Amino acid sequence: MDNAWLHRFAVMVAVCTFLLVVAGSLVTSNDAALSVPDWPLSYGRLVPPLEGGIRYEFAHRAMALLVAILTITLAVWLERAEPRRWIRRLGWAAAVAVLLQAILGGAAVRLITPKAVTIAHACLAEICFGLVVAIVVGQELRLDSFSWAVETPAPLVAAIALFGQAILGAMVRYGLTGVAFHIIGAAIATILVMWAGLRIPLRRPALALLTLTFSQVFLGLGSYMARVVNLATPQPMPLTIAFTVAHVAVGSLAFGAAIALTMAPPVAHGGVALA
Amino acid sequence: MRKFWIGSGLVSALVAAAFTLASCGGGSTEAPKTADSGAAPAGGPAATPDMDNGGTITGKVTFDGTAPKMAILDTSANPVCAKAHASSPLRSEEVVVNPNGTLKNVFVWVSAGLPADKTWQVPSTPVEIDQNGCEYKPHVIALMAGQNLSIKNSDPTNHNIHPQPSVNQEFNESQAPGTPPIDKTFPRQEIMIPVKCNVHNWMRSYINVVSSPFFAVTGDDGTFSIKGLPPGTYTLEIVHEKYGKQDQQITVGAKESKTADFTVKG
């Protein structure tokens, strides 16, 4: 490893970005997205009264600020210490994406959650996470150049399918489409992931991707069933929240694993560090 | 590197597709909603209900079936709310069956039959909705298009008031304890506008905006009374947040009283 501390820092950024995705999912699942009607301040202050849904929304905002600072720091650090131009570019792409994500988050609050903005916010979160994962994988595997799907397009297709599922999931969450499309998409994505998993000789990352995707199918079913069971309840129920948040979290991890697998060179090695 | 840009292009295309699909619109179906596209009709002096010579429609909304159990709401997210309901838990007001077997919180209005060219005077007194005990009081309100809605916060905690209309302007404002009421108006007719507080995710209310003064909301006895109607044949509609709509045709003459009872099946 050329710069072990830079790599550790990138891993930390990836972990924080993942936690931010989870925090965002907690906001949505608790129906707390608009509990703080102003932005960038919260109730006209830096720290609002931490009660009810405000706790989720403010925690999400605070984490977003932290992740934005960390991601920009990573981009600057990469610019100074990383010899590979493609990783430096990924660093800046991640920084731009996280800033755009903050603007989308602010726009969602100020414009009272237009569906296009909130869905874009959910999807860009996956892209932010994917970019940082790509940086980590590039460092971990000491890849000289950016090349994906060298031997087979299967992992790239799987990654695109998983991202498509993230888009469909967000559309279901915001009532733009029925759950049927997301279920059909899940079936297609699972088949593509299985194809990718079987085509790639890297056992550990392929197994990780397969495990995450199968777990994701189970969590998706659980999330749907919990929603159906609690359809008549007048407020979000803990079971529904737990399944939905886990579904989003594992979906992000599966997407990250697919990116890792996409970038991995076609040689057997110990495994890919999945952030 | 070329493959990187091809991959980036694919991802961008997916994001663009999401934007395109998202902008196609859609909607949730929380409660039955009706709306017309216009405000109260303009032209001519604004009329008021003729209480002396107009017709009256009275009635009640009976609930048929076993009264559903009112769900207990979990208010533990905010200690202030939990404390307000320490003695007896807060219950959902989605379906409130009165002791006399009638249904509370049913919006009743004259949905058709009024002269289209007539404008009705908007009352100068505001309609009040209070955030009290971490619930909206009353649960269902009705007011005329253009009439002031006074939003109070009697709780020692923060709320945000967030109506989600389809044809009126959506707003979302925070209201700290002890602050003056927020005054709002809805210029367009719209039925069953859902209102929520995102700080306290159990808080729900419905606002009904009508371009005439002929409406009512059933209370603790499940009855309603609409007075001062000009002679004519009208469509009287009831709307409930869970059980939806029903209507009746009813003809009323000058100084005449008619009864229009409804039965809602549970």
Coordinates of C-alpha atoms in Angstrom, one line a residue:
Chain A
M1 CA 0.0 0.0 0.0
D2 CA 1.5 3.3 -1.1
N3 CA -0.2 5.4 1.5
A4 CA -1.7 3.3 4.3
W5 CA -3.2 6.2 6.1
L6 CA -4.8 7.6 3.0
H7 CA -6.4 4.2 2.4
R8 CA -7.6 3.9 6.0
F9 CA -9.1 7.4 5.6
A10 CA -10.9 6.4 2.4
V11 CA -12.3 3.3 4.2
M12 CA -13.5 5.6 7.0
V13 CA -15.2 7.9 4.5
A14 CA -16.9 4.9 2.9
V15 CA -18.1 3.7 6.3
C16 CA -19.4 7.2 7.1
T17 CA -21.1 7.4 3.7
F18 CA -22.8 4.1 4.3
L19 CA -23.9 5.3 7.8
L20 CA -25.3 8.4 6.2
V21 CA -27.4 6.3 3.8
V22 CA -28.7 4.5 6.8
A23 CA -29.5 7.8 8.6
G24 CA -31.3 9.0 5.5
S25 CA -33.4 5.9 5.4
L26 CA -34.3 6.3 9.1
V27 CA -35.5 9.8 8.3
T28 CA -37.8 8.6 5.5
S29 CA -39.0 5.5 7.4
N30 CA -39.9 7.6 10.4
D31 CA -41.8 10.0 8.2
A32 CA -39.6 12.8 9.5
A33 CA -38.2 14.2 6.3
L34 CA -40.0 17.6 6.8
S35 CA -39.8 17.8 10.6
V36 CA -37.3 20.6 10.1
P37 CA -38.9 23.0 7.6
D38 CA -35.9 25.3 7.2
W39 CA -32.5 24.7 5.6
P40 CA -29.5 25.1 6.0
L41 CA -30.4 26.2 9.6
S42 CA -32.7 24.0 11.7
Y43 CA -35.5 25.9 13.4
G44 CA -33.4 29.0 12.8
R45 CA -30.5 27.6 14.8
L46 CA -27.4 25.5 14.3
V47 CA -28.8 22.9 16.7
P48 CA -32.6 22.5 16.9
P49 CA -34.6 21.1 19.8
L50 CA -33.9 17.4 19.6
E51 CA -37.4 15.9 19.9
G52 CA -39.6 13.6 17.9
G53 CA -38.8 13.4 14.2
I54 CA -36.3 16.3 14.5
R55 CA -33.8 13.9 16.0
Y56 CA -33.7 11.8 12.8
E57 CA -33.6 14.8 10.4
F58 CA -31.0 16.7 12.4
A59 CA -28.8 13.6 12.8
H60 CA -29.0 13.1 9.1
R61 CA -28.0 16.7 8.4
A62 CA -25.1 16.6 10.9
M63 CA -23.8 13.3 9.4
A64 CA -24.2 14.8 5.9
L65 CA -22.0 17.7 6.9
L66 CA -19.4 15.4 8.3
V67 CA -19.4 13.2 5.2
A68 CA -19.1 16.3 3.0
I69 CA -16.1 17.5 4.9
L70 CA -14.5 14.0 4.9
T71 CA -15.2 13.5 1.2
I72 CA -13.7 16.9 0.2
T73 CA -10.7 16.1 2.5
L74 CA -10.3 12.8 0.8
A75 CA -10.4 14.4 -2.6
V76 CA -7.7 17.0 -1.6
W77 CA -5.6 14.3 0.1
L78 CA -5.8 12.1 -3.0
E79 CA -4.9 15.0 -5.2
R80 CA -1.7 15.5 -3.2
A81 CA -0.7 12.0 -2.4
E82 CA -2.3 9.6 -4.9
P83 CA -0.1 9.0 -8.0
R84 CA -2.9 7.4 -10.1
R85 CA -4.9 10.0 -12.0
W86 CA -8.1 7.9 -12.2
I87 CA -8.3 7.6 -8.4
R88 CA -7.7 11.3 -8.0
R89 CA -10.5 11.9 -10.5
L90 CA -12.8 9.5 -8.6
G91 CA -12.0 11.6 -5.4
W92 CA -13.1 14.8 -7.1
A93 CA -16.2 13.1 -8.6
A94 CA -17.1 11.9 -5.1
A95 CA -16.6 15.4 -3.7
V96 CA -18.8 17.0 -6.4
A97 CA -21.5 14.2 -5.9
V98 CA -21.6 14.8 -2.2
L99 CA -22.0 18.6 -2.6
L100 CA -24.7 18.0 -5.2
Q101 CA -26.3 15.6 -2.8
A102 CA -26.3 18.3 -0.1
I103 CA -28.0 20.8 -2.5
L104 CA -30.6 18.2 -3.4
G105 CA -31.3 17.6 0.3
G106 CA -31.7 21.3 0.9
A107 CA -33.9 21.6 -2.2
A108 CA -36.1 18.7 -1.0
V109 CA -36.7 20.6 2.3
R110 CA -37.1 24.1 0.8
L111 CA -39.4 22.9 -2.1
I112 CA -41.3 20.5 0.3
T113 CA -40.1 17.2 -1.2
P114 CA -40.9 17.3 -4.9
K115 CA -40.8 13.7 -5.9
A116 CA -38.1 14.2 -8.6
V117 CA -35.8 15.8 -6.1
T118 CA -36.3 13.3 -3.4
I119 CA -35.8 10.3 -5.7
A120 CA -32.7 11.9 -7.2
H121 CA -31.5 12.5 -3.6
A122 CA -32.0 8.8 -2.8
C123 CA -30.2 7.6 -6.0
L124 CA -27.3 10.1 -5.7
A125 CA -26.7 8.7 -2.3
E126 CA -26.0 5.3 -3.9
I127 CA -23.6 7.0 -6.4
C128 CA -21.8 8.8 -3.6
F129 CA -21.3 5.5 -1.8
G130 CA -20.3 3.7 -5.0
L131 CA -17.7 6.3 -5.9
V132 CA -16.0 6.0 -2.5
V133 CA -16.1 2.2 -2.7
A134 CA -14.4 2.4 -6.1
I135 CA -11.6 4.6 -4.5
V136 CA -11.2 2.1 -1.7
V137 CA -11.2 -0.9 -4.1
G138 CA -8.7 0.8 -6.4
Q139 CA -6.4 1.5 -3.5
E140 CA -6.8 -2.0 -2.0
L141 CA -6.2 -3.9 -5.2
R142 CA -3.5 -1.4 -6.3
L143 CA -5.1 -1.1 -9.7
D144 CA -3.0 0.9 -12.1
S145 CA -5.8 1.8 -14.4
F146 CA -9.5 2.0 -14.2
S147 CA -10.9 -0.9 -16.1
W148 CA -14.0 -2.8 -15.3
A149 CA -15.7 -5.8 -16.7
V150 CA -12.4 -6.9 -18.2
E151 CA -13.2 -10.6 -18.6
T152 CA -17.0 -10.5 -18.5
P153 CA -19.6 -7.8 -18.5
A154 CA -21.6 -9.7 -15.8
P155 CA -20.6 -7.7 -12.7
L156 CA -21.0 -4.4 -14.5
V157 CA -24.5 -5.5 -15.6
A158 CA -25.2 -6.6 -12.0
A159 CA -24.1 -3.3 -10.6
I160 CA -26.3 -1.4 -13.1
A161 CA -29.3 -3.7 -12.2
L162 CA -28.7 -3.1 -8.5
F163 CA -28.6 0.7 -9.1
G164 CA -31.8 0.4 -11.2
Q165 CA -33.3 -1.4 -8.2
A166 CA -32.3 1.5 -6.0
I167 CA -34.1 3.9 -8.4
L168 CA -37.2 1.7 -8.5
G169 CA -37.2 1.3 -4.7
A170 CA -37.1 5.1 -4.3
M171 CA -40.0 5.4 -6.8
V172 CA -42.0 2.9 -4.8
R173 CA -41.2 4.7 -1.5
Y174 CA -42.5 8.0 -2.9
G175 CA -45.5 6.5 -4.6
L176 CA -44.5 7.1 -8.2
T177 CA -44.9 3.4 -9.1
G178 CA -46.4 0.3 -7.8
V179 CA -44.3 -2.3 -6.0
A180 CA -44.7 -4.8 -8.9
F181 CA -41.9 -3.1 -11.0
H182 CA -39.6 -3.3 -8.0
I183 CA -40.4 -7.0 -7.5
I184 CA -39.8 -7.8 -11.2
G185 CA -36.6 -5.8 -11.0
A186 CA -35.5 -7.8 -7.9
A187 CA -36.0 -11.0 -9.9
I188 CA -33.9 -9.7 -12.8
A189 CA -31.2 -8.2 -10.6
T190 CA -30.9 -11.5 -8.6
I191 CA -30.5 -13.5 -11.8
L192 CA -27.9 -11.0 -13.0
V193 CA -26.0 -11.1 -9.7
M194 CA -26.0 -14.9 -9.8
W195 CA -24.6 -14.7 -13.3
A196 CA -21.9 -12.3 -12.1
G197 CA -21.2 -14.4 -9.0
L198 CA -20.8 -17.6 -11.0
R199 CA -18.7 -16.0 -13.8
I200 CA -16.1 -14.4 -11.5
P201 CA -13.3 -16.5 -10.1
L202 CA -13.0 -14.3 -7.0
R203 CA -14.7 -16.4 -4.4
R204 CA -15.0 -14.1 -1.4
P205 CA -16.3 -10.9 -3.1
A206 CA -18.6 -13.0 -5.3
L207 CA -20.0 -14.8 -2.3
A208 CA -20.4 -11.5 -0.5
L209 CA -22.4 -10.1 -3.4
L210 CA -24.5 -13.2 -3.7
T211 CA -25.2 -13.2 0.1
L212 CA -26.0 -9.5 0.2
T213 CA -28.4 -9.8 -2.8
F214 CA -30.2 -12.8 -1.4
S215 CA -30.5 -11.1 2.0
Q216 CA -31.8 -8.1 0.1
V217 CA -34.6 -10.1 -1.5
F218 CA -35.6 -11.4 2.0
L219 CA -35.5 -7.9 3.5
G220 CA -37.5 -6.6 0.6
L221 CA -40.2 -9.2 1.2
G222 CA -40.1 -8.5 4.9
S223 CA -40.4 -4.8 4.3
Y224 CA -43.3 -5.3 2.0
M225 CA -45.1 -7.7 4.3
A226 CA -44.5 -5.4 7.3
R227 CA -46.0 -2.6 5.3
V228 CA -49.0 -4.7 4.3
V229 CA -49.6 -5.9 7.9
N230 CA -49.3 -2.4 9.2
L231 CA -51.3 -0.7 6.4
A232 CA -54.0 0.5 8.7
T233 CA -51.7 1.7 11.5
P234 CA -51.8 5.5 11.9
Q235 CA -48.0 5.9 12.3
P236 CA -44.8 4.1 11.1
M237 CA -44.4 0.9 13.1
P238 CA -41.0 -0.3 14.4
L239 CA -41.1 -3.6 12.4
T240 CA -41.7 -1.7 9.1
I241 CA -39.0 0.8 10.0
A242 CA -36.5 -1.9 10.8
F243 CA -37.1 -3.9 7.6
T244 CA -37.1 -0.8 5.4
V245 CA -33.9 0.6 6.9
A246 CA -32.2 -2.8 6.6
H247 CA -33.4 -3.1 3.0
V248 CA -31.9 0.2 2.1
A249 CA -28.6 -0.5 4.0
V250 CA -28.1 -4.0 2.5
G251 CA -29.1 -2.6 -1.0
S252 CA -26.2 -0.1 -0.7
L253 CA -23.8 -2.8 0.4
A254 CA -24.8 -5.0 -2.5
F255 CA -24.3 -2.2 -4.9
G256 CA -20.9 -1.5 -3.3
A257 CA -20.0 -5.2 -3.6
A258 CA -21.0 -5.2 -7.2
I259 CA -18.8 -2.2 -8.0
A260 CA -15.9 -4.0 -6.2
L261 CA -16.5 -7.1 -8.2
T262 CA -16.7 -5.1 -11.4
M263 CA -13.3 -3.5 -10.8
A264 CA -11.5 -6.5 -9.6
P265 CA -9.0 -7.9 -12.0
P266 CA -9.6 -11.5 -13.2
V267 CA -7.0 -13.1 -11.0
A268 CA -7.6 -15.1 -7.8
H269 CA -6.6 -13.3 -4.7
G270 CA -7.6 -13.0 -1.1
G271 CA -10.6 -10.9 -1.5
V272 CA -11.8 -7.4 -2.0
A273 CA -12.2 -5.0 0.9
L274 CA -15.9 -4.2 0.9
A275 CA -16.5 -1.0 2.6
Chain B
M1 CA -10.2 5.0 -19.0
R2 CA -12.6 4.9 -22.0
K3 CA -14.6 2.2 -20.2
F4 CA -14.8 4.4 -17.1
W5 CA -16.6 7.1 -19.2
I6 CA -18.8 4.6 -20.8
G7 CA -19.8 3.3 -17.4
S8 CA -20.3 6.9 -16.1
G9 CA -22.5 7.5 -19.1
L10 CA -24.7 4.5 -18.2
V11 CA -25.1 5.6 -14.6
S12 CA -25.9 9.1 -15.7
A13 CA -28.5 7.8 -18.1
L14 CA -30.1 5.9 -15.3
V15 CA -30.2 9.0 -13.1
A16 CA -31.7 10.9 -16.0
A17 CA -34.3 8.2 -16.5
A18 CA -35.2 8.5 -12.9
F19 CA -35.6 12.3 -13.2
T20 CA -37.8 11.8 -16.2
L21 CA -40.0 9.2 -14.7
A22 CA -40.2 11.1 -11.4
S23 CA -41.4 14.2 -13.1
C24 CA -44.3 12.3 -14.7
G25 CA -46.3 12.8 -11.5
G26 CA -48.3 10.4 -9.4
G27 CA -50.0 10.6 -6.1
S28 CA -50.8 8.9 -2.9
T29 CA -54.3 7.8 -1.8
E30 CA -54.4 8.6 1.9
A31 CA -58.0 9.7 1.9
P32 CA -60.7 10.5 -0.7
K33 CA -60.0 13.9 -2.2
T34 CA -62.0 16.0 -4.6
A35 CA -61.0 19.4 -5.9
D36 CA -62.1 21.8 -8.6
S37 CA -59.6 23.9 -10.4
G38 CA -61.1 27.3 -9.6
A39 CA -61.6 29.6 -6.7
A40 CA -65.0 30.8 -5.7
P41 CA -66.8 32.1 -8.8
A42 CA -66.4 35.8 -9.3
G43 CA -69.1 38.3 -10.3
G44 CA -71.9 40.0 -8.5
P45 CA -72.1 40.9 -4.9
A46 CA -71.2 38.2 -2.4
A47 CA -74.3 36.5 -1.0
T48 CA -74.9 35.2 2.5
P49 CA -77.1 32.3 3.5
D50 CA -80.6 33.5 4.0
M51 CA -81.2 32.2 7.5
D52 CA -84.8 33.5 7.7
N53 CA -86.2 32.3 4.4
G54 CA -83.7 29.6 3.3
G55 CA -84.1 25.9 3.5
T56 CA -82.5 23.6 6.0
I57 CA -81.1 20.1 5.7
T58 CA -80.4 18.2 8.8
G59 CA -79.4 14.7 9.3
K60 CA -77.1 12.2 10.9
V61 CA -74.4 9.7 9.9
T62 CA -75.0 6.3 11.4
F63 CA -72.3 3.7 11.6
D64 CA -73.4 0.2 10.6
G65 CA -71.2 -2.5 12.0
T66 CA -68.9 -3.2 14.9
A67 CA -67.1 -0.1 15.9
P68 CA -63.4 -0.6 15.2
K69 CA -61.0 -0.2 18.1
M70 CA -59.3 3.1 18.1
A71 CA -55.6 2.4 17.7
I72 CA -53.4 3.6 20.5
L73 CA -50.7 6.0 19.3
D74 CA -47.1 5.7 20.4
T75 CA -46.2 9.2 21.7
S76 CA -43.0 8.2 23.3
A77 CA -40.9 10.0 20.7
N78 CA -41.5 13.2 22.6
P79 CA -41.6 13.2 26.5
V80 CA -43.9 16.2 26.4
C81 CA -46.5 14.3 24.4
A82 CA -46.1 11.2 26.4
K83 CA -46.6 13.2 29.6
A84 CA -49.8 14.8 28.2
H85 CA -51.3 11.4 27.8
A86 CA -49.8 9.7 30.8
S87 CA -53.2 9.0 32.4
S88 CA -54.9 7.6 29.2
P89 CA -53.2 6.9 26.0
L90 CA -53.7 9.0 22.9
R91 CA -55.9 7.2 20.3
S92 CA -56.2 7.5 16.6
E93 CA -59.3 9.5 15.5
E94 CA -59.4 7.9 12.1
V95 CA -62.7 6.2 13.0
V96 CA -64.6 7.6 16.0
V97 CA -68.0 5.9 16.6
N98 CA -70.1 7.9 19.0
P99 CA -71.9 6.2 21.9
N100 CA -75.2 6.7 20.0
G101 CA -73.8 4.7 17.1
T102 CA -73.2 7.6 14.8
L103 CA -69.9 8.6 13.1
K104 CA -67.9 11.6 14.1
N105 CA -65.6 13.7 11.9
V106 CA -67.6 13.2 8.7
F107 CA -67.5 16.2 6.4
V108 CA -70.9 17.1 4.9
W109 CA -71.3 19.5 2.1
V110 CA -73.5 20.6 -0.8
S111 CA -71.3 19.4 -3.7
A112 CA -73.6 20.4 -6.6
G113 CA -76.8 22.3 -7.3
L114 CA -75.8 25.8 -6.2
P115 CA -76.0 28.6 -8.8
A116 CA -72.7 28.6 -10.6
D117 CA -72.6 32.4 -11.0
K118 CA -73.2 33.1 -7.4
T119 CA -70.4 34.1 -5.0
W120 CA -70.7 33.7 -1.3
Q121 CA -69.4 36.0 1.3
V122 CA -66.4 34.7 3.1
P123 CA -66.8 34.9 6.9
S124 CA -64.4 37.3 8.6
T125 CA -63.9 35.0 11.6
P126 CA -61.1 32.6 11.3
V127 CA -61.4 28.8 11.7
E128 CA -59.1 27.6 14.4
I129 CA -57.0 24.4 14.5
D130 CA -55.0 23.8 17.6
Q131 CA -52.0 21.5 18.2
N132 CA -52.9 20.5 21.7
G133 CA -51.7 17.4 23.6
C134 CA -49.8 16.5 20.4
E135 CA -53.0 16.0 18.4
Y136 CA -55.0 18.3 16.2
K137 CA -58.1 19.7 17.6
P138 CA -60.5 19.4 15.9
H139 CA -59.4 16.4 13.8
V140 CA -61.5 17.5 10.7
I141 CA -62.1 21.1 9.9
A142 CA -64.0 22.9 7.2
L143 CA -63.8 26.5 6.0
M144 CA -64.6 28.6 3.0
A145 CA -62.1 29.3 0.3
G146 CA -60.4 32.5 1.3
Q147 CA -61.4 32.3 4.9
N148 CA -58.6 32.6 7.5
L149 CA -57.3 29.5 9.1
S150 CA -55.7 30.2 12.5
I151 CA -53.1 27.6 13.5
K152 CA -52.4 27.5 17.2
N153 CA -49.8 25.6 19.2
S154 CA -50.9 25.2 22.8
D155 CA -48.3 22.5 23.5
P156 CA -45.0 23.2 25.3
T157 CA -43.2 21.6 22.4
N158 CA -42.4 22.3 18.7
H159 CA -44.6 21.2 15.9
N160 CA -44.5 21.6 12.2
I161 CA -47.7 22.0 10.3
H162 CA -47.7 20.5 6.9
P163 CA -50.9 20.3 4.8
Q164 CA -50.6 18.4 1.5
P165 CA -53.1 19.8 -0.9
S166 CA -53.4 19.0 -4.5
V167 CA -54.7 22.3 -6.0
N168 CA -53.9 24.7 -3.2
Q169 CA -50.4 25.8 -2.2
E170 CA -48.5 23.3 0.0
F171 CA -46.7 24.7 3.0
N172 CA -44.6 23.4 5.8
E173 CA -43.9 25.7 8.8
S174 CA -42.5 25.1 12.2
Q175 CA -44.3 26.5 15.2
A176 CA -42.5 26.9 18.5
P177 CA -44.3 26.8 21.8
G178 CA -45.7 30.2 22.9
T179 CA -45.5 31.7 19.4
P180 CA -48.5 33.5 17.9
P181 CA -50.9 31.6 15.7
I182 CA -50.0 31.1 12.0
D183 CA -52.7 32.5 9.7
K184 CA -53.3 30.8 6.3
T185 CA -55.9 30.8 3.6
F186 CA -56.7 28.3 0.9
P187 CA -58.0 30.1 -2.2
R188 CA -59.3 27.0 -4.0
Q189 CA -62.0 24.5 -3.2
E190 CA -60.5 21.2 -2.1
I191 CA -61.8 18.4 0.0
M192 CA -59.9 16.3 2.6
I193 CA -56.5 18.0 2.4
P194 CA -54.3 15.8 4.7
V195 CA -52.4 17.6 7.3
K196 CA -49.5 16.1 9.2
C197 CA -46.8 17.0 11.7
N198 CA -43.5 15.4 10.8
V199 CA -42.1 16.0 14.2
H200 CA -44.8 13.8 15.7
N201 CA -45.6 11.2 13.0
W202 CA -48.9 10.2 14.5
M203 CA -50.5 13.6 14.2
R204 CA -53.1 13.7 11.3
S205 CA -55.8 16.1 10.4
Y206 CA -58.0 17.0 7.4
I207 CA -58.9 20.4 6.1
N208 CA -61.9 20.9 3.8
V209 CA -62.1 24.0 1.7
V210 CA -65.4 24.9 0.1
S211 CA -66.4 27.8 -2.1
S212 CA -69.9 28.0 -0.5
P213 CA -70.9 28.3 3.1
F214 CA -73.0 25.1 3.0
F215 CA -71.1 22.5 4.9
A216 CA -70.7 20.9 8.3
V217 CA -68.7 18.4 10.2
T218 CA -70.3 15.8 12.4
G219 CA -69.5 16.0 16.0
D220 CA -70.1 13.9 19.2
D221 CA -73.7 13.2 18.3
G222 CA -73.1 12.4 14.6
T223 CA -75.6 15.0 13.4
F224 CA -75.3 17.9 11.0
S225 CA -77.3 20.9 10.0
I226 CA -76.9 23.1 6.9
K227 CA -79.0 26.2 7.0
G228 CA -80.0 29.1 4.7
L229 CA -80.0 27.2 1.4
P230 CA -81.8 28.9 -1.5
P231 CA -84.7 26.8 -2.8
G232 CA -83.4 24.1 -5.2
T233 CA -82.2 20.6 -5.8
Y234 CA -78.8 19.7 -4.4
T235 CA -76.3 16.9 -4.2
L236 CA -75.5 16.5 -0.5
E237 CA -72.2 14.6 -0.1
I238 CA -70.5 13.1 2.9
V239 CA -66.8 12.3 3.0
H240 CA -65.0 10.3 5.6
E241 CA -61.2 9.8 5.7
K242 CA -61.5 6.0 5.9
Y243 CA -64.9 5.2 4.5
G244 CA -65.0 7.6 1.5
K245 CA -67.9 9.3 -0.1
Q246 CA -71.7 9.0 -0.3
D247 CA -74.2 11.4 -1.7
Q248 CA -77.9 12.0 -1.9
Q249 CA -80.1 14.2 -4.1
I250 CA -82.3 16.4 -2.1
T251 CA -84.8 19.2 -2.9
V252 CA -85.5 21.9 -0.5
G253 CA -87.9 24.8 -0.7
A254 CA -88.0 28.2 1.0
K255 CA -88.2 27.9 4.8
E256 CA -88.4 24.1 4.4
S257 CA -86.6 21.6 6.5
K258 CA -85.5 18.3 5.0
T259 CA -83.8 15.4 6.6
A260 CA -81.0 13.5 4.9
D261 CA -79.6 10.6 6.9
F262 CA -76.6 8.5 5.9
T263 CA -75.4 5.1 6.9
V264 CA -71.8 4.2 6.7
K265 CA -70.9 0.5 6.7
G266 CA -67.9 -0.4 8.8

